[in-house]
Coordinates of C-alpha atoms in Angstrom, one line a residue:
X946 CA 0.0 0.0 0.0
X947 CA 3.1 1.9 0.7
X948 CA 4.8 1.5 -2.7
X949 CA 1.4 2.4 -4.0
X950 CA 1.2 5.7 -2.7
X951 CA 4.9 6.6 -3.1
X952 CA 4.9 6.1 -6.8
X953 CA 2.7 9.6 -7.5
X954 CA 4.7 11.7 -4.7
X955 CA 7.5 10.4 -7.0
X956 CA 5.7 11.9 -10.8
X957 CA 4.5 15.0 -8.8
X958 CA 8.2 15.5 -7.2
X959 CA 9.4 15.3 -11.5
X960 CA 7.1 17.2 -12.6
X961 CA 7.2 20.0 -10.4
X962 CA 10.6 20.7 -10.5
X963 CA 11.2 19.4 -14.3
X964 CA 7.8 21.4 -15.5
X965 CA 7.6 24.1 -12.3
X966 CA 9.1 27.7 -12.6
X967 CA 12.6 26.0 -13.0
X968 CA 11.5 25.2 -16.6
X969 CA 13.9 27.2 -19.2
X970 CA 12.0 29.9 -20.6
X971 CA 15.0 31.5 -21.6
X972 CA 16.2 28.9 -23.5
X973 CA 12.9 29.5 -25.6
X974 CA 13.5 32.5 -26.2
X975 CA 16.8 32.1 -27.6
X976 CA 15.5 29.5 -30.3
X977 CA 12.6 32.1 -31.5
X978 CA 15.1 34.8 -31.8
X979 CA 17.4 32.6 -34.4
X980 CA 14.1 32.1 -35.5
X981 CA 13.7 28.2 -34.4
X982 CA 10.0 28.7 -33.9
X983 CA 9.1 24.9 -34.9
X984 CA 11.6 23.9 -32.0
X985 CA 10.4 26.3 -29.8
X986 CA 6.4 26.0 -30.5
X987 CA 6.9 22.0 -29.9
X988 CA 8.4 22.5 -26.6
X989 CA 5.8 25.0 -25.2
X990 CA 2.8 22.8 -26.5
X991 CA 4.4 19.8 -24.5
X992 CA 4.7 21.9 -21.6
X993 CA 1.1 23.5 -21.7
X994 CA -0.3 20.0 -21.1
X995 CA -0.1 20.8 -17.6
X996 CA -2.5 23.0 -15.6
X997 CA -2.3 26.4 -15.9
X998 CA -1.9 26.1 -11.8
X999 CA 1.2 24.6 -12.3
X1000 CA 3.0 27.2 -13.7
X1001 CA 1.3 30.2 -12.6
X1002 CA 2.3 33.4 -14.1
X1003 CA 4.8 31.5 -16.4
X1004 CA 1.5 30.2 -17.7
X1005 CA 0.7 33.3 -19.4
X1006 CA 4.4 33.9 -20.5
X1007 CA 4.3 30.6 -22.6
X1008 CA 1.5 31.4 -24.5
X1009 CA 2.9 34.4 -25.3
X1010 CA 5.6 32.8 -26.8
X1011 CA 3.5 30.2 -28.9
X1012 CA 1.9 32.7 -30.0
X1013 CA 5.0 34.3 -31.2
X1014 CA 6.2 31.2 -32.6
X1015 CA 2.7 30.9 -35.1
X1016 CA 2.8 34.3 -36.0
X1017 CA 6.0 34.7 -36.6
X1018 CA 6.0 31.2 -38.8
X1019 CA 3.2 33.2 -40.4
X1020 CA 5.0 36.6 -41.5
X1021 CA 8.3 34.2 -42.5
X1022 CA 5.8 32.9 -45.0
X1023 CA 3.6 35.3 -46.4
X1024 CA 6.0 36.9 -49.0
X1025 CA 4.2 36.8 -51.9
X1026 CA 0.6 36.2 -51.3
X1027 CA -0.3 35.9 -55.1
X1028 CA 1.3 32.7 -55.6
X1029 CA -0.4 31.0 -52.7
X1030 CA -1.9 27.6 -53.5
X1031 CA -4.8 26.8 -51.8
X1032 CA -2.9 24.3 -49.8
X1033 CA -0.3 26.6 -48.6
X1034 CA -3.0 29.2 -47.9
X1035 CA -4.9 26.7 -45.5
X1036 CA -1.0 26.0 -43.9
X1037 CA -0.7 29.8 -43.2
X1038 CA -4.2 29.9 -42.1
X1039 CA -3.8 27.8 -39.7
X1040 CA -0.3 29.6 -38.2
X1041 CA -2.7 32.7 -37.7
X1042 CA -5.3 31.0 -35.8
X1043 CA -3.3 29.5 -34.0
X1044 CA -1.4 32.7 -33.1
X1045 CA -5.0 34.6 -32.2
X1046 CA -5.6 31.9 -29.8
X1047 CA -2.7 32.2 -27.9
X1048 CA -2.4 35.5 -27.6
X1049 CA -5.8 35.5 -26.3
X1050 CA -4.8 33.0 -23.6
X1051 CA -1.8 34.9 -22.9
X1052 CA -4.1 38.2 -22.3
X1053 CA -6.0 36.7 -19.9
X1054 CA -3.9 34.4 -17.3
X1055 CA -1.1 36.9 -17.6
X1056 CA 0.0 40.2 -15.7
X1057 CA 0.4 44.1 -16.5
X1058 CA 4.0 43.3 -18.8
X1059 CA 2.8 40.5 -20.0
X1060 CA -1.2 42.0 -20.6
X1061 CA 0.9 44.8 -22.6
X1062 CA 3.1 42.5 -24.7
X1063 CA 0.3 40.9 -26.3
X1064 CA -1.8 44.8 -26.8
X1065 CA 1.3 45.5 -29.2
X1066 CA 1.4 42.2 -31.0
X1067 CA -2.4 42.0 -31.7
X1068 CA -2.0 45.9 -32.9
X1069 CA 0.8 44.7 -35.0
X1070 CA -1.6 42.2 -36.4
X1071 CA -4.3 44.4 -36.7
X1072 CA -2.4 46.6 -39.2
X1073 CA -0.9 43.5 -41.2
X1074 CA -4.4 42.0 -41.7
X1075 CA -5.6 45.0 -43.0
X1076 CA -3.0 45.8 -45.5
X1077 CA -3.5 42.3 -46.4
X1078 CA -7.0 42.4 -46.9
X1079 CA -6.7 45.3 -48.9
X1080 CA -4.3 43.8 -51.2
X1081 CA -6.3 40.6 -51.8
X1082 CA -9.2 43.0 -52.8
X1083 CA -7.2 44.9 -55.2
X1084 CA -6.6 41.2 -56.7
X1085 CA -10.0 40.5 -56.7
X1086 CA -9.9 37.2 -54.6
X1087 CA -12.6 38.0 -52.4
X1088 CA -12.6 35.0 -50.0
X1089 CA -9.1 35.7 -48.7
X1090 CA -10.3 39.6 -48.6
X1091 CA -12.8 38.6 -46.2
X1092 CA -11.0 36.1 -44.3
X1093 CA -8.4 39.1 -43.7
X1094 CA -11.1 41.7 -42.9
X1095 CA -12.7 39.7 -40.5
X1096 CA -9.2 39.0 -38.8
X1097 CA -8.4 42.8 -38.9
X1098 CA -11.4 43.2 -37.3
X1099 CA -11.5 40.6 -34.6
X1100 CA -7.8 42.3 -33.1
X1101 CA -9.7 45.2 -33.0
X1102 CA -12.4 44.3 -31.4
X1103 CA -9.7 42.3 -28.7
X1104 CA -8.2 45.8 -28.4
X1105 CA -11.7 47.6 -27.8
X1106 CA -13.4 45.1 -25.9
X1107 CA -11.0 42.6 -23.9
X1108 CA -8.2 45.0 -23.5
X1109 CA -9.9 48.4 -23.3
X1110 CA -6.4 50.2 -25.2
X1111 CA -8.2 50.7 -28.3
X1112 CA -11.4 52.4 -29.7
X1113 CA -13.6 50.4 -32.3
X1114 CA -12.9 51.0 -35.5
X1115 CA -16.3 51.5 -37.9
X1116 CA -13.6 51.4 -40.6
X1117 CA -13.1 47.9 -39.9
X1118 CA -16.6 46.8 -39.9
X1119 CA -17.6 48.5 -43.0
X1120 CA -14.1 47.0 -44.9
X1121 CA -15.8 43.4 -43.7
X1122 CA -19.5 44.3 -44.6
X1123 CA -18.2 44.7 -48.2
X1124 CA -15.7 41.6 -48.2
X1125 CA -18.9 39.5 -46.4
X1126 CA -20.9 40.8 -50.1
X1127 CA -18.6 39.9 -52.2
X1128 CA -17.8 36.9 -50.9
X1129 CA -21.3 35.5 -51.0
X1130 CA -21.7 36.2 -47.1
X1131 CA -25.4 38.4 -47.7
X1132 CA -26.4 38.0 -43.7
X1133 CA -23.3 38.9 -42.5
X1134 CA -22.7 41.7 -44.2
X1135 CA -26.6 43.0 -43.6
X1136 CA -26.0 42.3 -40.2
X1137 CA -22.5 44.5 -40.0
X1138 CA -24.2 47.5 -41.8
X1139 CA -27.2 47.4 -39.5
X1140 CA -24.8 47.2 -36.9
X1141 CA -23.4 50.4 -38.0
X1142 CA -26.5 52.2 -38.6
X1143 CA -27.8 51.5 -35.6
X1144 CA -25.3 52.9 -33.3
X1145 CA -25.4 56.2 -35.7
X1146 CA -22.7 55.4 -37.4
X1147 CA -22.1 55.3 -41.5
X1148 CA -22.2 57.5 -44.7
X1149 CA -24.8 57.8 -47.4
X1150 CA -23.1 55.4 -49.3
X1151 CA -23.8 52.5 -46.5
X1152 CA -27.2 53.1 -46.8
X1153 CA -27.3 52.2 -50.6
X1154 CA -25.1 49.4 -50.0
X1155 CA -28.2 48.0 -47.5
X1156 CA -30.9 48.6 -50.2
X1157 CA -29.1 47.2 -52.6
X1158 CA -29.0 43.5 -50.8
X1159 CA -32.6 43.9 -49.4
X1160 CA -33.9 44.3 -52.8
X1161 CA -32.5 41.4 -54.0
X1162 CA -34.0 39.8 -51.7
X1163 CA -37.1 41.3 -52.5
X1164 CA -37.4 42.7 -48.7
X1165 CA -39.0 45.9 -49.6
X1166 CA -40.0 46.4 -46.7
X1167 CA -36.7 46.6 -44.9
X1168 CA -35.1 48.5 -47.6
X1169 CA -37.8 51.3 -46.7
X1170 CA -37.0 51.4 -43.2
X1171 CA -33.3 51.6 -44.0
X1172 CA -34.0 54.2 -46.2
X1173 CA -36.1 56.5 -43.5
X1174 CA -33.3 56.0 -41.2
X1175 CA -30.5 57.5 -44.3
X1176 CA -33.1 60.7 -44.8
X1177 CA -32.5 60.8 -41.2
X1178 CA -29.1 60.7 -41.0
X1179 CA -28.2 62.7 -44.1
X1180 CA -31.5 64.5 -44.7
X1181 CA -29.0 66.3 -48.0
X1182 CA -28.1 63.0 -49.5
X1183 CA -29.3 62.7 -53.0
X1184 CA -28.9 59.2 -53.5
X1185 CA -30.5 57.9 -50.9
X1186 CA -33.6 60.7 -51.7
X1187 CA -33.2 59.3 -55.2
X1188 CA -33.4 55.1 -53.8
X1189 CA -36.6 56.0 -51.9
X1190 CA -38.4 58.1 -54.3
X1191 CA -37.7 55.2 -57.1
X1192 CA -38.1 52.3 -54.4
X1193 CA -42.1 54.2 -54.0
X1194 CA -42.6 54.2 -57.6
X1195 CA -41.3 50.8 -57.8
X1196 CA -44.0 49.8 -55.9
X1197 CA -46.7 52.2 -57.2
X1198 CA -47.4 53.9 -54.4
X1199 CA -47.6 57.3 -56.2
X1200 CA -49.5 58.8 -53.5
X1201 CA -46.5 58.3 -50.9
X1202 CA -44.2 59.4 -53.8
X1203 CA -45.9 62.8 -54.2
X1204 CA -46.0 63.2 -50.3
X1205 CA -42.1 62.5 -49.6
X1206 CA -41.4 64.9 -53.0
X1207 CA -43.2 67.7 -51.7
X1208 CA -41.6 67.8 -48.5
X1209 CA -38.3 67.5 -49.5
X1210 CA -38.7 69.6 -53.1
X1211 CA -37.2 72.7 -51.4
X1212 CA -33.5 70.9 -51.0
X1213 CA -34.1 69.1 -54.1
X1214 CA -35.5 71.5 -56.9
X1215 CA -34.3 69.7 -59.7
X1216 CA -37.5 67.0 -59.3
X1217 CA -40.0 69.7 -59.5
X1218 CA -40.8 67.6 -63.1
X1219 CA -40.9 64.3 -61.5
X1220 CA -43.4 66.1 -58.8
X1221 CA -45.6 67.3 -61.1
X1222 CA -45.4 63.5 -63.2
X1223 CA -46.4 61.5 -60.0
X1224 CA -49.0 63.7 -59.5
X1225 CA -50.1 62.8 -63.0
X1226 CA -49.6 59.1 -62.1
X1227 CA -51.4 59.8 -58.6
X1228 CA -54.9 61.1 -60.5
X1229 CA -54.5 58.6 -63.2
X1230 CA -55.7 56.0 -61.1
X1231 CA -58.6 58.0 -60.1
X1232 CA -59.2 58.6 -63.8
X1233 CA -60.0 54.6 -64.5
X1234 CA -62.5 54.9 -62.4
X1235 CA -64.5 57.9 -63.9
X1236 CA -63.7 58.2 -67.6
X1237 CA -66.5 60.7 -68.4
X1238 CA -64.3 63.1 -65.7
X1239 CA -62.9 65.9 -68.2
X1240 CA -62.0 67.9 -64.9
X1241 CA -59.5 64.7 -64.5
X1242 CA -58.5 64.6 -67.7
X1243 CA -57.4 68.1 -67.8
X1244 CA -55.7 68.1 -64.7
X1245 CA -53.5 64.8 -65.7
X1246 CA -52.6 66.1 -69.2
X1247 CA -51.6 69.5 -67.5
X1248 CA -49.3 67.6 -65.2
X1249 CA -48.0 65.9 -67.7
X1250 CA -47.2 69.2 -70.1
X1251 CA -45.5 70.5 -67.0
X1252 CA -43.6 67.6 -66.4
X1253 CA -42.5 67.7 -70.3
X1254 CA -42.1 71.4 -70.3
X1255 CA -39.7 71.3 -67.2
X1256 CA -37.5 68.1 -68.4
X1257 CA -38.0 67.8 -71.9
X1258 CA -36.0 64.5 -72.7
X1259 CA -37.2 62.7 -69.7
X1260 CA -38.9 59.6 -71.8
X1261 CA -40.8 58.4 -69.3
X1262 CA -42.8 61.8 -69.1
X1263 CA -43.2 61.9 -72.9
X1264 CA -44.5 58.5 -72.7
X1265 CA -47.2 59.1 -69.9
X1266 CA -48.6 62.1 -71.9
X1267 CA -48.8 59.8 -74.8
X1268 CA -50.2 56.7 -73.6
X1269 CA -53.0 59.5 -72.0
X1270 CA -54.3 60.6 -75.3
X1271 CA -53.7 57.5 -76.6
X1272 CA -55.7 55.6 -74.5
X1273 CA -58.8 58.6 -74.6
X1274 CA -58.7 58.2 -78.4
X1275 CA -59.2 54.5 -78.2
X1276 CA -61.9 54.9 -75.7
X1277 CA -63.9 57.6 -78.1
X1278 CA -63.7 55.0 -81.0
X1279 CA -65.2 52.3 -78.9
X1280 CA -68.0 54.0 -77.2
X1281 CA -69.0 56.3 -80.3
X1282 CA -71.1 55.7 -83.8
X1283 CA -71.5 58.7 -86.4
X1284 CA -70.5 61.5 -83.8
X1285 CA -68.8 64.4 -85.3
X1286 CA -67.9 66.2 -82.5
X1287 CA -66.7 62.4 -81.1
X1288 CA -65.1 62.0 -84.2
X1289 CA -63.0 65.4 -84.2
X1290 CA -61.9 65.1 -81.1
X1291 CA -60.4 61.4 -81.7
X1292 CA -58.7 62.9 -84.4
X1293 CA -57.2 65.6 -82.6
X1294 CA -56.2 63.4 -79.8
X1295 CA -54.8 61.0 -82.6
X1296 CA -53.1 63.7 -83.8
X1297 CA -51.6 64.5 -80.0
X1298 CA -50.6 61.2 -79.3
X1299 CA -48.5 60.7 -82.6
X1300 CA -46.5 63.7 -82.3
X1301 CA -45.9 62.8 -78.7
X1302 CA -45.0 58.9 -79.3
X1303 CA -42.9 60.0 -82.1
X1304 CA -40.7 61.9 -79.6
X1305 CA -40.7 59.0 -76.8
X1306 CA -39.6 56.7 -79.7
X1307 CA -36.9 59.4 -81.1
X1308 CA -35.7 59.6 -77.5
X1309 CA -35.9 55.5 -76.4
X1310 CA -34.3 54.8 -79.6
X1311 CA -37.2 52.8 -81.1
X1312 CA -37.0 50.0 -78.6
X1313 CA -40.6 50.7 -76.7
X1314 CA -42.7 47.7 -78.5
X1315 CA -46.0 49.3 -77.0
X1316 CA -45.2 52.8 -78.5
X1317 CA -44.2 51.1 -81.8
X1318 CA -47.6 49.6 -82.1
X1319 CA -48.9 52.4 -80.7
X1320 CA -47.9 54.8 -83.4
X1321 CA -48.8 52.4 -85.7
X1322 CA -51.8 52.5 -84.7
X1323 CA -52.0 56.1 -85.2
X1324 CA -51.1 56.3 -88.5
X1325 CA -53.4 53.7 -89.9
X1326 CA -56.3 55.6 -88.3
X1327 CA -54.8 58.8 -89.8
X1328 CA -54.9 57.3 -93.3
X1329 CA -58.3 55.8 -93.1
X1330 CA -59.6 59.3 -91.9
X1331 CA -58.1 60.9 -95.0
X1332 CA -59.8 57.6 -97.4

């Protein structure tokens, strides 16, 4: 029973004096600085086996010192990243993980030098990741620019969060957002922009950005909120006044369109002809509900003429004034027999509409299909009037 109990007071007795604070930790630091970091890594991994209680403070200092080891394995490798394999890439990867890791260990089991040792190694790393992410995007390999980003990232949110030295950098979140999009990452890079947004943070151009993957995803909805917040937060933005005002007629709802222009026609005074079109559109839909309504009629065509007058290559105004008297002559011919007065007014509004689709057709270079047929149309009905 004796022997039994003597054989661990024996392994404890080794280890504590093999493995204690007698370990030399000098020694490893010798083999990293003649740059023996697979020596010195291998060493320190056997040795972290043990508890962390075994070593106490030293703990901290070994991690430290893998950590060095990876990245330093790392930076001896990375010399030209455009003739990276995948392979090697994945080899590299994993020096850098590893290297995060430790220093994170290190950070929290270690003291105020030590605490400070690893603040300037993952700043170091902070810069390096995103130099390098900004190379890879410059190449165009977007995986490795997010993989990079995210890195860059991650040290600084160690440095804001963990080790309170550093300030978190919006910089860094908005470099990822775009890596996570072109990389295919959609969620993640949503998520970092509403991030931003939320905590009041992010240019016009952000906002966009936003829209832009919500409306692929058909989310309208969200793209509208995101685009209330931007007029918010950059009530003199003309894109995203532009986004909103398009995203409303996108969706037809004219009478929100006329609303948001009128409010905001004073910082924008160049849409004064668009206001006066959606008003157009607004009473339109009224209109195909009371045909007989020459009040109506008059005040969409006027509209209309404004819209023209004020922006006189805008096709889509051309068009709206000629599909109107295009679609009144059609109606006269349908719902009248032998009327003259019927009859000269068709032709006058025949005679509207084909100078008017004649312009939209000059200006769209031909390629309206609906116009074409249109102003076919017109000129078969002028030539059997004349017969």
């Amino acid at each position: 029973m004796k022997r039994i109990l003597f054989i661990p007071l024996i392994a404890l007795f080794v280890i504590s004096t093999s493995y204690g604070t007698e370990f030399p930790i000098h020694k490893y630091e010798k083999w990293i600085a003649k740059g023996k970091y697979v020596k010195a890594q291998k060493k320190i991994e056997e040795l972290l086996i043990i508890e962390p209680e075994v070593y106490s403070a030293e703990y901290a200092r070994l991690w430290l010192y893998r950590g060095n080891c990876y990245s330093l394995s790392y930076f001896e490798d990375v010399h030209d990243i455009t003739t990276f394999d995948d392979k090697s890439y994945l080899l590299i990867n994993r020096y850098i993980e590893e290297a995060l890791f430790s220093f994170k260990k290190s950070y929290k089991f270690g003291d105020a030098q030590i605490r400070q040792k690893v603040v300037a190694q993952m700043t170091q790393l902070q810069r390096f990741f995103k130099t390098v992410a900004n190379r890879y995007q410059r190449l165009g390999n977007y995986n490795r620019f997010y993989i990079n980003a995210r890195r860059a990232r991650t040290c600084n949110l160690f440095l804001a969060n963990k080790a309170n030295t550093s300030k978190t950098d919006a910089s860094l979140s908005l470099m990822l957002a775009d890596a996570a999009e072109l990389a295919g990452y959609q969620d993640e890079a949503i998520f970092l922009r509403n991030e931003l947004i939320l905590s009041g943070i992010g240019d016009a151009e952000l906002f966009s950005k936003t829209v832009k993957l919500y409306l692929e995803r058909n989310d309208e909805v969200r793209a509208l909120g995101a685009l209330d917040i931007g007029m918010k937060m950059h009530p003199k933005s003309e894109e995203i006044f532009q986004q909103k005002l398009e995203l409303l007629k996108k969706l037809n709802m004219e009478k929100e369109a006329v609303s948001f222009l009128k409010s905001n026609i004073k910082k924008f005074p160049g849409y004064k002809g668009e206001l006066s079109y959606l008003k157009g559109m607004e009473m339109e839909k009224k209109y195909l509900l009371d045909f007989d309504s020459e009040d109506l009629f008059s005040s969409i065509e006027k509209s209309y003429r404004k819209a023209v007058k004020i922006n006189p290559e805008n096709e889509d105004y051309i068009e709206a004034l000629a599909n109107l008297y295009y679609k009144k002559a059609l109606r006269i011919k349908s719902e009248t027999v032998d009327n003259k007065e019927s009859e000269k007014e068709y032709v006058m509004l025949l005679g509207k509409a084909r100078k008017t689709i004649s312009t939209a057709l000059k200006l769209g270079q031909g390629d309206k299909k609906s116009l074409a047929n249109a102003l076919n149309f017109v000129n078969s009905e002028n030539a059997s009037m004349l017969e």
